[in-house]
Short mmCIF file of C-alpha atoms in Angstrom, two decimals:
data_model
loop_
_atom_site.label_atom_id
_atom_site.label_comp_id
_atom_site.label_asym_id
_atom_site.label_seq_id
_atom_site.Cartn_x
_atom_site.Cartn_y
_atom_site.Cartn_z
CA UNK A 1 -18.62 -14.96 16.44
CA UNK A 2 -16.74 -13.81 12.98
CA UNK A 3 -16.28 -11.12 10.78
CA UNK A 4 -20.31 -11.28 9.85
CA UNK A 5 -20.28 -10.05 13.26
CA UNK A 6 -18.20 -7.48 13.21
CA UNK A 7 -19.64 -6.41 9.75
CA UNK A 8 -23.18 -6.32 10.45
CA UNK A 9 -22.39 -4.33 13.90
CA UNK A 10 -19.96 -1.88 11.82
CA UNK A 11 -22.58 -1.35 9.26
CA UNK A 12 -25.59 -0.17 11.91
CA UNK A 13 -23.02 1.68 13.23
CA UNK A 14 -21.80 3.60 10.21
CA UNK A 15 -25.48 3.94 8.44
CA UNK A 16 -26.67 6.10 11.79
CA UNK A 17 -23.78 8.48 11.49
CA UNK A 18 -25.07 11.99 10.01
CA UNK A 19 -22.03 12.83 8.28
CA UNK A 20 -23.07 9.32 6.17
CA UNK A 21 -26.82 10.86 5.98
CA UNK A 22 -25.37 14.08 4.77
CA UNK A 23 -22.90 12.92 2.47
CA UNK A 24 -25.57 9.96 1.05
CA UNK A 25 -28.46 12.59 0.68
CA UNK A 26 -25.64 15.06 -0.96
CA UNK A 27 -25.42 12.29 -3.58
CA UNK A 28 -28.45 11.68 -4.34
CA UNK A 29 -29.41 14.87 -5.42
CA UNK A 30 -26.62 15.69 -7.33
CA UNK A 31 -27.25 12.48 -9.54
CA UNK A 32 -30.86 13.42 -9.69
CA UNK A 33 -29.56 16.73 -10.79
CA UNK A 34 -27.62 15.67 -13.36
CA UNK A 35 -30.19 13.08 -14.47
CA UNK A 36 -31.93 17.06 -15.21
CA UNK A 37 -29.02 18.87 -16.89
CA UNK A 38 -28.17 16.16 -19.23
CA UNK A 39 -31.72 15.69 -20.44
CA UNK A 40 -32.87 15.46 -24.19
CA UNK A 41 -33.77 18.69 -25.66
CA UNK A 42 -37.22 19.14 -26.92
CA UNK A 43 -38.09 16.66 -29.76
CA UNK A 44 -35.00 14.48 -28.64
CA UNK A 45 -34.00 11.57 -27.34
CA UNK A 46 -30.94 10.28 -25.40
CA UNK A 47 -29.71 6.78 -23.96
CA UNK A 48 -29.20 6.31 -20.19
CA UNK A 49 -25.68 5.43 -21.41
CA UNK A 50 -25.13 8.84 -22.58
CA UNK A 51 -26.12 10.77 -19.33
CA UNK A 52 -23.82 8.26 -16.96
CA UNK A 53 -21.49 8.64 -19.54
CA UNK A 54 -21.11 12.58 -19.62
CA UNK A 55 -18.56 14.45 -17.68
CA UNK A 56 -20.85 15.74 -14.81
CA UNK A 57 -22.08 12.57 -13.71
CA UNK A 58 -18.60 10.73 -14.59
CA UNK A 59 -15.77 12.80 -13.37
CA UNK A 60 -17.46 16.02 -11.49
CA UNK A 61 -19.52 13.35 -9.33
CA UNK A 62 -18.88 9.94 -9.39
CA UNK A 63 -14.88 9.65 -9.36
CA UNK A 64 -14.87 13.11 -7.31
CA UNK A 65 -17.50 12.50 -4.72
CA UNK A 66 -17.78 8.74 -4.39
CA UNK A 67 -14.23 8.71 -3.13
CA UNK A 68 -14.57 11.57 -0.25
CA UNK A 69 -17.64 10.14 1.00
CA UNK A 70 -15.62 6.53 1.22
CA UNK A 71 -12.68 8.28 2.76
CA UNK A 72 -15.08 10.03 5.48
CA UNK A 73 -17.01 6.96 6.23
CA UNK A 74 -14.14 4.78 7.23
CA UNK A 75 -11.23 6.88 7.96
CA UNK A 76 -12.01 6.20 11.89
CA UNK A 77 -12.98 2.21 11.22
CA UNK A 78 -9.91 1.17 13.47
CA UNK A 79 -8.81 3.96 15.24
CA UNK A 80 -11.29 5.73 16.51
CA UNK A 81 -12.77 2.64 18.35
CA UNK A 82 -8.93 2.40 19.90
CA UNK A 83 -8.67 5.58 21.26
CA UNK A 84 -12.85 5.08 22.89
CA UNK A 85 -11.44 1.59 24.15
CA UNK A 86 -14.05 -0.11 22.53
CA UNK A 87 -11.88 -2.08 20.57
CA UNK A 88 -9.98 -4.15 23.29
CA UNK A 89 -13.73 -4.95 24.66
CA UNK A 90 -14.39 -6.16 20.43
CA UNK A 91 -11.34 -8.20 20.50
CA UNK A 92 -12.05 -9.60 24.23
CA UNK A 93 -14.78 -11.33 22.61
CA UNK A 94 -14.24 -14.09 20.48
CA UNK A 95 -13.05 -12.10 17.17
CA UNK A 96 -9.87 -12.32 16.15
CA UNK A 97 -8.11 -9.06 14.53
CA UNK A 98 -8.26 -10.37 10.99
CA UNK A 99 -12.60 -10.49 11.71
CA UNK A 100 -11.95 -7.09 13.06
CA UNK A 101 -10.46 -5.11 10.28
CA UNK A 102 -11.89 -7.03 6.81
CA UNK A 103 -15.35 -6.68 8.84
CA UNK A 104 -14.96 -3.26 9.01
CA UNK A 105 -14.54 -3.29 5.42
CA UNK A 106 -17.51 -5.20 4.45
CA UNK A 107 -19.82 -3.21 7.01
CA UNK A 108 -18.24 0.37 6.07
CA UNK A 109 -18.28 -0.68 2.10
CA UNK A 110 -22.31 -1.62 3.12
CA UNK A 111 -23.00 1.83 4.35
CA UNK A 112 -21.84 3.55 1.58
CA UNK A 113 -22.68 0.73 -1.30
CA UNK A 114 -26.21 1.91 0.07
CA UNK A 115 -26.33 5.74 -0.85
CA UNK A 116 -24.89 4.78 -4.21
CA UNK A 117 -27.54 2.04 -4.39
CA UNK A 118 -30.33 4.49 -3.78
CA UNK A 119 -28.70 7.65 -6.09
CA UNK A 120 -29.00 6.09 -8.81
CA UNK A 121 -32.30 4.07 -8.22
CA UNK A 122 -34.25 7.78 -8.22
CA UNK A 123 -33.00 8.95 -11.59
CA UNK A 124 -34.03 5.21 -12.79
CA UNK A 125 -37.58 5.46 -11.28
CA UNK A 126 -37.56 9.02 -13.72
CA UNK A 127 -35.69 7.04 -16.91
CA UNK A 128 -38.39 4.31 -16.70
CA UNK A 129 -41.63 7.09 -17.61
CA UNK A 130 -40.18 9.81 -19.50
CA UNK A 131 -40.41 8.62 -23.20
CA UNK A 132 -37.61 10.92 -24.25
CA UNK A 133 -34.74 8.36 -22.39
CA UNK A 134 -34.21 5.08 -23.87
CA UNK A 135 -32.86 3.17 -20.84
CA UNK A 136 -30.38 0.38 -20.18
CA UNK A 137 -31.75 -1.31 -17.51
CA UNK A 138 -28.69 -3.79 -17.37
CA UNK A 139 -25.97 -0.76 -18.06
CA UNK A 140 -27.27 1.21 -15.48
CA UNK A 141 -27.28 -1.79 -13.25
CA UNK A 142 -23.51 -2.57 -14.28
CA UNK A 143 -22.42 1.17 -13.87
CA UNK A 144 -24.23 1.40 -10.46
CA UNK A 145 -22.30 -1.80 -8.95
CA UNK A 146 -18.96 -0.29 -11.06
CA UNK A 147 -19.53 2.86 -8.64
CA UNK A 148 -20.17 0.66 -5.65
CA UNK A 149 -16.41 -1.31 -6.43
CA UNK A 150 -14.51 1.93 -6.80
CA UNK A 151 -16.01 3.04 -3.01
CA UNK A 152 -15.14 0.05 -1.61
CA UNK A 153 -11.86 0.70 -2.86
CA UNK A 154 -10.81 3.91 -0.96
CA UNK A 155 -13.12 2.27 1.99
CA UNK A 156 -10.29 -0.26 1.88
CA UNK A 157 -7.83 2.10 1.74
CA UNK A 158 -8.99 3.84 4.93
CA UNK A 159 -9.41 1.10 6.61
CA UNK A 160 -5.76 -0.10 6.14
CA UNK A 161 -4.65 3.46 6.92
CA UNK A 162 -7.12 3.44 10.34
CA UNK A 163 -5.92 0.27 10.92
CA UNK A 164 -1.98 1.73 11.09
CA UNK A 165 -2.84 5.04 12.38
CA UNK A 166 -1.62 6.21 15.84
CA UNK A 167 -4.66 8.71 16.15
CA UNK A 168 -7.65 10.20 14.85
CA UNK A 169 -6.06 13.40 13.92
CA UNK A 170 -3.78 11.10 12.07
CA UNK A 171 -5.92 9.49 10.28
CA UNK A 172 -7.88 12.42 8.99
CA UNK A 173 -4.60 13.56 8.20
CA UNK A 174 -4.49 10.69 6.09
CA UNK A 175 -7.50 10.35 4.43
CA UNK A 176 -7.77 14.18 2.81
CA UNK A 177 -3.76 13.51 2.17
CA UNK A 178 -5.11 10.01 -0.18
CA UNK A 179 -8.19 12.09 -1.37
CA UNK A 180 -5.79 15.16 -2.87
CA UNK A 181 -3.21 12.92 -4.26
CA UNK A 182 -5.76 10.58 -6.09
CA UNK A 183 -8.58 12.90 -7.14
CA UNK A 184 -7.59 16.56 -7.99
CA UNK A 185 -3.34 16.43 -7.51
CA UNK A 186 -3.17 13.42 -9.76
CA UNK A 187 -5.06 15.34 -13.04
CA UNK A 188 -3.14 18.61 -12.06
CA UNK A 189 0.38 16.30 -12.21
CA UNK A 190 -0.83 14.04 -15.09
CA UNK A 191 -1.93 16.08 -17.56
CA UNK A 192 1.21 18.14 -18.17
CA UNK A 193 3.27 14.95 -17.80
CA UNK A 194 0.68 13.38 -20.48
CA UNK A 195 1.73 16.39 -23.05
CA UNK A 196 5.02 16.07 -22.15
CA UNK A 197 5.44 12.25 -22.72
CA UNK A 198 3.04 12.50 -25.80
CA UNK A 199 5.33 14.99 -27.15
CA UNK A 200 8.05 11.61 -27.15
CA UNK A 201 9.76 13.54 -24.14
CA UNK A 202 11.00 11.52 -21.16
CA UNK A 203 14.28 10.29 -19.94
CA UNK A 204 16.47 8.13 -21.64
CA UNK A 205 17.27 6.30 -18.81
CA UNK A 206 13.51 4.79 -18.20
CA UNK A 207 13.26 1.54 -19.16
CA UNK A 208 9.90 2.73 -20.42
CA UNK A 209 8.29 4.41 -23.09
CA UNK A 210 5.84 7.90 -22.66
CA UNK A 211 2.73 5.43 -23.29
CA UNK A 212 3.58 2.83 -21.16
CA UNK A 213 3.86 5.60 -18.48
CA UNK A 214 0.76 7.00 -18.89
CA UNK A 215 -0.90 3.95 -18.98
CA UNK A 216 0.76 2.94 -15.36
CA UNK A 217 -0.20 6.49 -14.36
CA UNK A 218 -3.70 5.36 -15.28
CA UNK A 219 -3.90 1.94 -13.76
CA UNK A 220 -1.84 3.07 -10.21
CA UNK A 221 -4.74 5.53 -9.25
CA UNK A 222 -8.33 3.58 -8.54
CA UNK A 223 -10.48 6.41 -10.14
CA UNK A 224 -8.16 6.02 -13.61
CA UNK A 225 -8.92 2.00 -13.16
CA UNK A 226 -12.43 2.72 -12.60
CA UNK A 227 -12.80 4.67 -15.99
CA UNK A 228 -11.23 2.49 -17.99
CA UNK A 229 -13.40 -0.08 -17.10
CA UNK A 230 -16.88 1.52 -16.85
CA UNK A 231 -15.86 3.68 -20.26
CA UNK A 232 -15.42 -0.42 -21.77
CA UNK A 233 -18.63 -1.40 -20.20
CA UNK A 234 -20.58 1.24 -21.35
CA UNK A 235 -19.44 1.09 -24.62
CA UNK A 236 -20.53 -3.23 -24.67
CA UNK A 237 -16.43 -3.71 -25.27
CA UNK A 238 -15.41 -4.84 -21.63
CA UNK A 239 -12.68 -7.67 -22.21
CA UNK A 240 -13.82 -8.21 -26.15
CA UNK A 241 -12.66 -4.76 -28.22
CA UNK A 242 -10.81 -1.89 -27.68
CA UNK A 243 -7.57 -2.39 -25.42
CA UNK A 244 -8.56 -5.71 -23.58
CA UNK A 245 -4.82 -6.02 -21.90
CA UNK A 246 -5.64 -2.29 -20.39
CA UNK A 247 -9.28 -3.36 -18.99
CA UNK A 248 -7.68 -6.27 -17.62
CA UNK A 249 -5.28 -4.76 -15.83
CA UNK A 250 -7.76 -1.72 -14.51
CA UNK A 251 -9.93 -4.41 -13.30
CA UNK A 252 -6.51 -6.58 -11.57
CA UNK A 253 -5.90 -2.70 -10.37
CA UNK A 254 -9.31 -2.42 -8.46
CA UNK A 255 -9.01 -5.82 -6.78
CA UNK A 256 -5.71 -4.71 -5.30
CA UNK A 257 -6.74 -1.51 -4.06
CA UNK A 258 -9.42 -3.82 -2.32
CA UNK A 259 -7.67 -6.24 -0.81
CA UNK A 260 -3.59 -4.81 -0.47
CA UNK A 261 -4.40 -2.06 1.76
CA UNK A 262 -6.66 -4.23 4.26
CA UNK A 263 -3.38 -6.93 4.59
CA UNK A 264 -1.23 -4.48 5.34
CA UNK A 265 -2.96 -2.93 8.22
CA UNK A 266 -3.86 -5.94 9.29
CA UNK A 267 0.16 -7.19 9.15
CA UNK A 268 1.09 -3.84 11.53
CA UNK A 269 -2.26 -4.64 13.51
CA UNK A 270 -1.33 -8.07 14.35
CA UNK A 271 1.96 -6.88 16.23
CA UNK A 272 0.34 -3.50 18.13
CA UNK A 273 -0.14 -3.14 21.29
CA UNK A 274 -3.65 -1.93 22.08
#
């Protein structure tokens, strides 16, 4: 048995929770409501690109949503199945602790790559007959898997975090501490520190300039990764126009969040005693 195991199991698991059928059906009507607000007017017409691309669907769903719904889904990968016992019955078997915690990964970013999968597929079915959208099947597509990458980011995250955490309590302690830091505190921080810097302010001292901060400020948090490169994708300029060192590096950025957090709670895992 291997991590396929582990996933597939996880995944069953994780798709028959309600707080996953709450969250998922939560999602899907808020994109199908915002497939509503951001329709053409009367006489109009309007690109698929353009509603995906407006600040409802973008920031007040997608980068605000999408990563609670991650963080709720797998904050308890690890630890809640130590604290049941299951998991010293999971490792008596013939999994070793690596299959444990990247399967979790793969089943809990399944369970909530699905939701997102089927969100935007019923706004799609409603793009494909109304005459006043012109849709981009293969933008859509993109933007859809784009949202999928930045869930199974913060799915990482909590997984690493569940992985290292002494307790549930902990670990929900941990996950709304990583959702207010990366989602709301990071814009309230940021955008002060963005006049500031843009104003040539900082200290003399950093070995940096204002836009080279702001940029790292950008890159460091997954959501600011994931914008800069679904805003390039959108636009048909992903690694050819615009900024291509910047998309490069949000995409390097994503990756890590992916695969760093995963190591090292696997790295503390490997020495715990269960």
């Amino acid at each position: 048995m291997t991590w396929t195991a582990v996933a597939r199991k996880d995944f069953e698991d994780a798709i028959r929770s309600r707080w996953v059928a709450v969250l998922s059906a939560l999602f899907v009507l808020l994109v199908s409501a915002a497939a509503y607000l951001v329709r053409p007017a009367p006489g109009e017409t309007i690109s698929s690109n353009q509603i995906l691309n407006s600040l409802f669907v973008r920031d007040a769903l997608v980068t605000t949503l999408v990563p609670l719904i991650a963080l709720i889904v797998a904050y308890n990968a690890i630890v809640g199945e130590r604290e049941s016992g299951s998991l010293k019955l999971l490792l008596s078997l013939p999994h070793s602790r690596a299959d444990v915690v990247f399967g979790k990964v793969i089943g809990r970013s399944g369970a909530i790559a699905a939701p997102i999968a089927v969100g935007f597929l019923l706004p799609a079915l409603i793009f494909l007959v109304v005459p006043a959208v012109n849709f981009d099947v293969l933008s859509y597509l993109g933007y859809t898997l784009l949202t999928a990458v930045l869930a199974v980011c913060f799915v990482s995250i909590a997984v690493g975090f569940s992985t290292a955490a002494a307790s549930s309590r902990r670990a929900i302690a941990g996950a709304i501490g990583i959702y207010f830091l990366f989602v709301p505190l990071w814009g309230a921080v940021r955008f002060p520190l963005q006049f500031y810097l843009g104003m040539g302010g900082g200290p003399s001292w950093l070995p940096l300039s204002g836009q080279q901060v702001l940029r790292m400020l950008t890159l460091i948090n997954p959501t600011g990764s994931f914008k800069t490169v679904s805003n390039a994708f959108m636009q048909g300029a992903l690694y050819t126009q615009g900024d291509v060192n910047m998309q490069v590096s949000a995409t390097l950025m994503l990756v890590v969040w992916i695969l760093v957090p995963p190591l090292l709670g696997l790295l503390w895992f490997q020495e715990a005693d269960l």
